[in-house]
PDB file of C-alpha atoms in Angstrom:
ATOM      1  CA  UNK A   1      26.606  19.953  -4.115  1.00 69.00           C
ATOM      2  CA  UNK A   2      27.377  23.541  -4.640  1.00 86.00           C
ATOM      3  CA  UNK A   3      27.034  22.847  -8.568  1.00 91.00           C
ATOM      4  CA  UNK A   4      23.881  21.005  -8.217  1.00 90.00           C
ATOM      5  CA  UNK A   5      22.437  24.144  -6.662  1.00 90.00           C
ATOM      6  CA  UNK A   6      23.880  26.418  -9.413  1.00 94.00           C
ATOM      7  CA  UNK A   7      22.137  24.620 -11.805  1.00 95.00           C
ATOM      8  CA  UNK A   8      18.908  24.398  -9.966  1.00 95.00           C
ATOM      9  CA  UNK A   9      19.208  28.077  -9.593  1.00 95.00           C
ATOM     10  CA  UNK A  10      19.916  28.799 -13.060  1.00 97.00           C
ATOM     11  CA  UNK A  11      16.590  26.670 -14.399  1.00 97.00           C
ATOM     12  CA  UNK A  12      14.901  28.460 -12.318  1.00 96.00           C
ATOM     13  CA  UNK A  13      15.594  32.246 -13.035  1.00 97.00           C
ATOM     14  CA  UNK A  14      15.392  31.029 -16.267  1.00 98.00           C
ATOM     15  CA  UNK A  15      11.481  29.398 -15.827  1.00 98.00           C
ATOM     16  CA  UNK A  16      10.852  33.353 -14.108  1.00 97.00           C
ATOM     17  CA  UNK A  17      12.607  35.040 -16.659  1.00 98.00           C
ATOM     18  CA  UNK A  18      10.200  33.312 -19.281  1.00 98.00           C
ATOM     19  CA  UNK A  19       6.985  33.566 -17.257  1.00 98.00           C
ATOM     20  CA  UNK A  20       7.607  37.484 -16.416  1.00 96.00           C
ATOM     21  CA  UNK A  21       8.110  38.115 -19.819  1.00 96.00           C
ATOM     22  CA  UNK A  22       4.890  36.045 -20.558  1.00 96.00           C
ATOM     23  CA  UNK A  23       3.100  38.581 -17.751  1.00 93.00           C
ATOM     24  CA  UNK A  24       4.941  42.131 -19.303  1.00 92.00           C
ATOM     25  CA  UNK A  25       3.537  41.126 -22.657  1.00 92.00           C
ATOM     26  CA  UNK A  26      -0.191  40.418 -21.683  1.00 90.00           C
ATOM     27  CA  UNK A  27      -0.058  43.219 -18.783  1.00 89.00           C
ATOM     28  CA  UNK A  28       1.570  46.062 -20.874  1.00 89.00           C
ATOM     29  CA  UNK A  29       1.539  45.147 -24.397  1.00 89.00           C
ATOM     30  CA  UNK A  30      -2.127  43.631 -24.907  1.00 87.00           C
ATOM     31  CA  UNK A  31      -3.229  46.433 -22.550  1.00 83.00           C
ATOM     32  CA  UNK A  32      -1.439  49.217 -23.563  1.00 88.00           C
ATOM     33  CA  UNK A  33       0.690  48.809 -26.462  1.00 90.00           C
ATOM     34  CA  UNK A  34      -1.318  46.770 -28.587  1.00 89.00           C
ATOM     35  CA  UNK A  35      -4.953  48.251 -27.211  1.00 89.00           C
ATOM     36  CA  UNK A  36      -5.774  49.552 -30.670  1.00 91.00           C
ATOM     37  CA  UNK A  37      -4.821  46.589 -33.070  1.00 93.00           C
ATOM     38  CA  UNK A  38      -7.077  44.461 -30.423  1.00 91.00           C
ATOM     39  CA  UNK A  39     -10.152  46.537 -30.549  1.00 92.00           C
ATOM     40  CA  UNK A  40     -10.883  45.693 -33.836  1.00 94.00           C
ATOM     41  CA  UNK A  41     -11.942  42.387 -32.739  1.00 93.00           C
ATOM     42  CA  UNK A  42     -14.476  41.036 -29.759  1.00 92.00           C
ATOM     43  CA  UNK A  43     -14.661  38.830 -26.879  1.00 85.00           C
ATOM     44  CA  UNK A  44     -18.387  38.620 -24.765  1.00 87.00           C
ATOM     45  CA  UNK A  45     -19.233  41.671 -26.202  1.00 91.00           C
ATOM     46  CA  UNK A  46     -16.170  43.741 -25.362  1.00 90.00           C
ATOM     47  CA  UNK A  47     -13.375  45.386 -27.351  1.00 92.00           C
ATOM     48  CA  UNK A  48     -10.534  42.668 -27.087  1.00 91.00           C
ATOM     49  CA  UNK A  49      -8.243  45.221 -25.781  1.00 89.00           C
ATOM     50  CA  UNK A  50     -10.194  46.293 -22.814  1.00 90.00           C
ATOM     51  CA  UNK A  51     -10.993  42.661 -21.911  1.00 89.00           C
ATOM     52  CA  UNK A  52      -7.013  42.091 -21.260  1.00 87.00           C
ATOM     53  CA  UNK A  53      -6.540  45.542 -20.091  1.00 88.00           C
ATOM     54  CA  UNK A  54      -9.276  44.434 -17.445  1.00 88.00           C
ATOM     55  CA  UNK A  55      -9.751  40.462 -17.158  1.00 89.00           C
ATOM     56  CA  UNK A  56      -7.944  38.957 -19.705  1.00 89.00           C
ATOM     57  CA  UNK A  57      -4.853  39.552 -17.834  1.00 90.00           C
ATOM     58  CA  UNK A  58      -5.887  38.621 -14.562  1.00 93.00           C
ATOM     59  CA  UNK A  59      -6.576  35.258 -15.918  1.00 94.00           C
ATOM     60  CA  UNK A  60      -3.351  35.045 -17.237  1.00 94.00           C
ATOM     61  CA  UNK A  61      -1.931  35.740 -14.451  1.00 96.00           C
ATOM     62  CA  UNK A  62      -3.532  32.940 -12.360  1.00 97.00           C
ATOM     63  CA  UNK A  63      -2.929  30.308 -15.329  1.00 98.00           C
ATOM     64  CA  UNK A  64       0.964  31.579 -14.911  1.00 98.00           C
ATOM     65  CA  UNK A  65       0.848  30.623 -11.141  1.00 98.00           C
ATOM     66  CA  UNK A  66       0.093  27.526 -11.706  1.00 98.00           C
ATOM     67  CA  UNK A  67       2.296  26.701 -14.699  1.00 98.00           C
ATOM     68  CA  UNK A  68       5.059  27.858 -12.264  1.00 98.00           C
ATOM     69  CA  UNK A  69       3.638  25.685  -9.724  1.00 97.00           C
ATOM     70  CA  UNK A  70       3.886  22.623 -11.965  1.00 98.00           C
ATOM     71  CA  UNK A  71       7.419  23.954 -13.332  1.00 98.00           C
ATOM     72  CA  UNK A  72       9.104  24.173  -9.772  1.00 97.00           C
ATOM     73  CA  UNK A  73       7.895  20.722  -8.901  1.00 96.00           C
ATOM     74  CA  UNK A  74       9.184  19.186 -12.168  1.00 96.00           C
ATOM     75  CA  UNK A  75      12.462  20.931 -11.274  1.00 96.00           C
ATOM     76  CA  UNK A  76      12.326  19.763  -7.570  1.00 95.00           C
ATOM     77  CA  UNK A  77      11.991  16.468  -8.374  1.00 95.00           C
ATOM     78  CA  UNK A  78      15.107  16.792 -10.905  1.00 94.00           C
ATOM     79  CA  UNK A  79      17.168  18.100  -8.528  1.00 92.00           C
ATOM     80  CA  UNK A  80      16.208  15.996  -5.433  1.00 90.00           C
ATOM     81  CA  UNK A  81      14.758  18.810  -3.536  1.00 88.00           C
ATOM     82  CA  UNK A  82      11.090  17.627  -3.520  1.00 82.00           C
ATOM     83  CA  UNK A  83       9.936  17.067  -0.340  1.00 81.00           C
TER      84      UNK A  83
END
């Protein structure tokens, strides 16, 4: 039992350490890092840089939610730990 639970465990910081690193790079790097190489293009009328410094990101965000949503069931089931 106790390995079943390691291994649930370890899936899962591994599903967050994948989806944080997902949200650093859009948050910080398309935001801030990579600002200028992005406002040489456009999106709605906007500098792409700004748009994920100010909704680009937010969308990710929510679309990362979900995908870990969808992950943790998957992984549930697996395990037997759906309910």
């Amino acid at each position: 039992m106790k390995n079943k639970a390691k291994k649930y465990w370890r899936e899962n910081l591994k599903y967050l350490f994948i989806l944080l690193s997902v949200w650093f790079i859009v948050s910080f790097g398309a935001g801030i890092l990579f600002k200028d190489f992005l406002n040489q293009f456009k999106l709605g009328g906007f500098k792409l840089g700004f748009w994920f410094a100010q909704q680009g990101s937010i969308y990710v965000f929510v679309i990362l939610i979900f995908i870990y949503i969808h992950l943790m069931n998957k992984l549930d089931k697996k395990y037997g730990y759906a309910q």
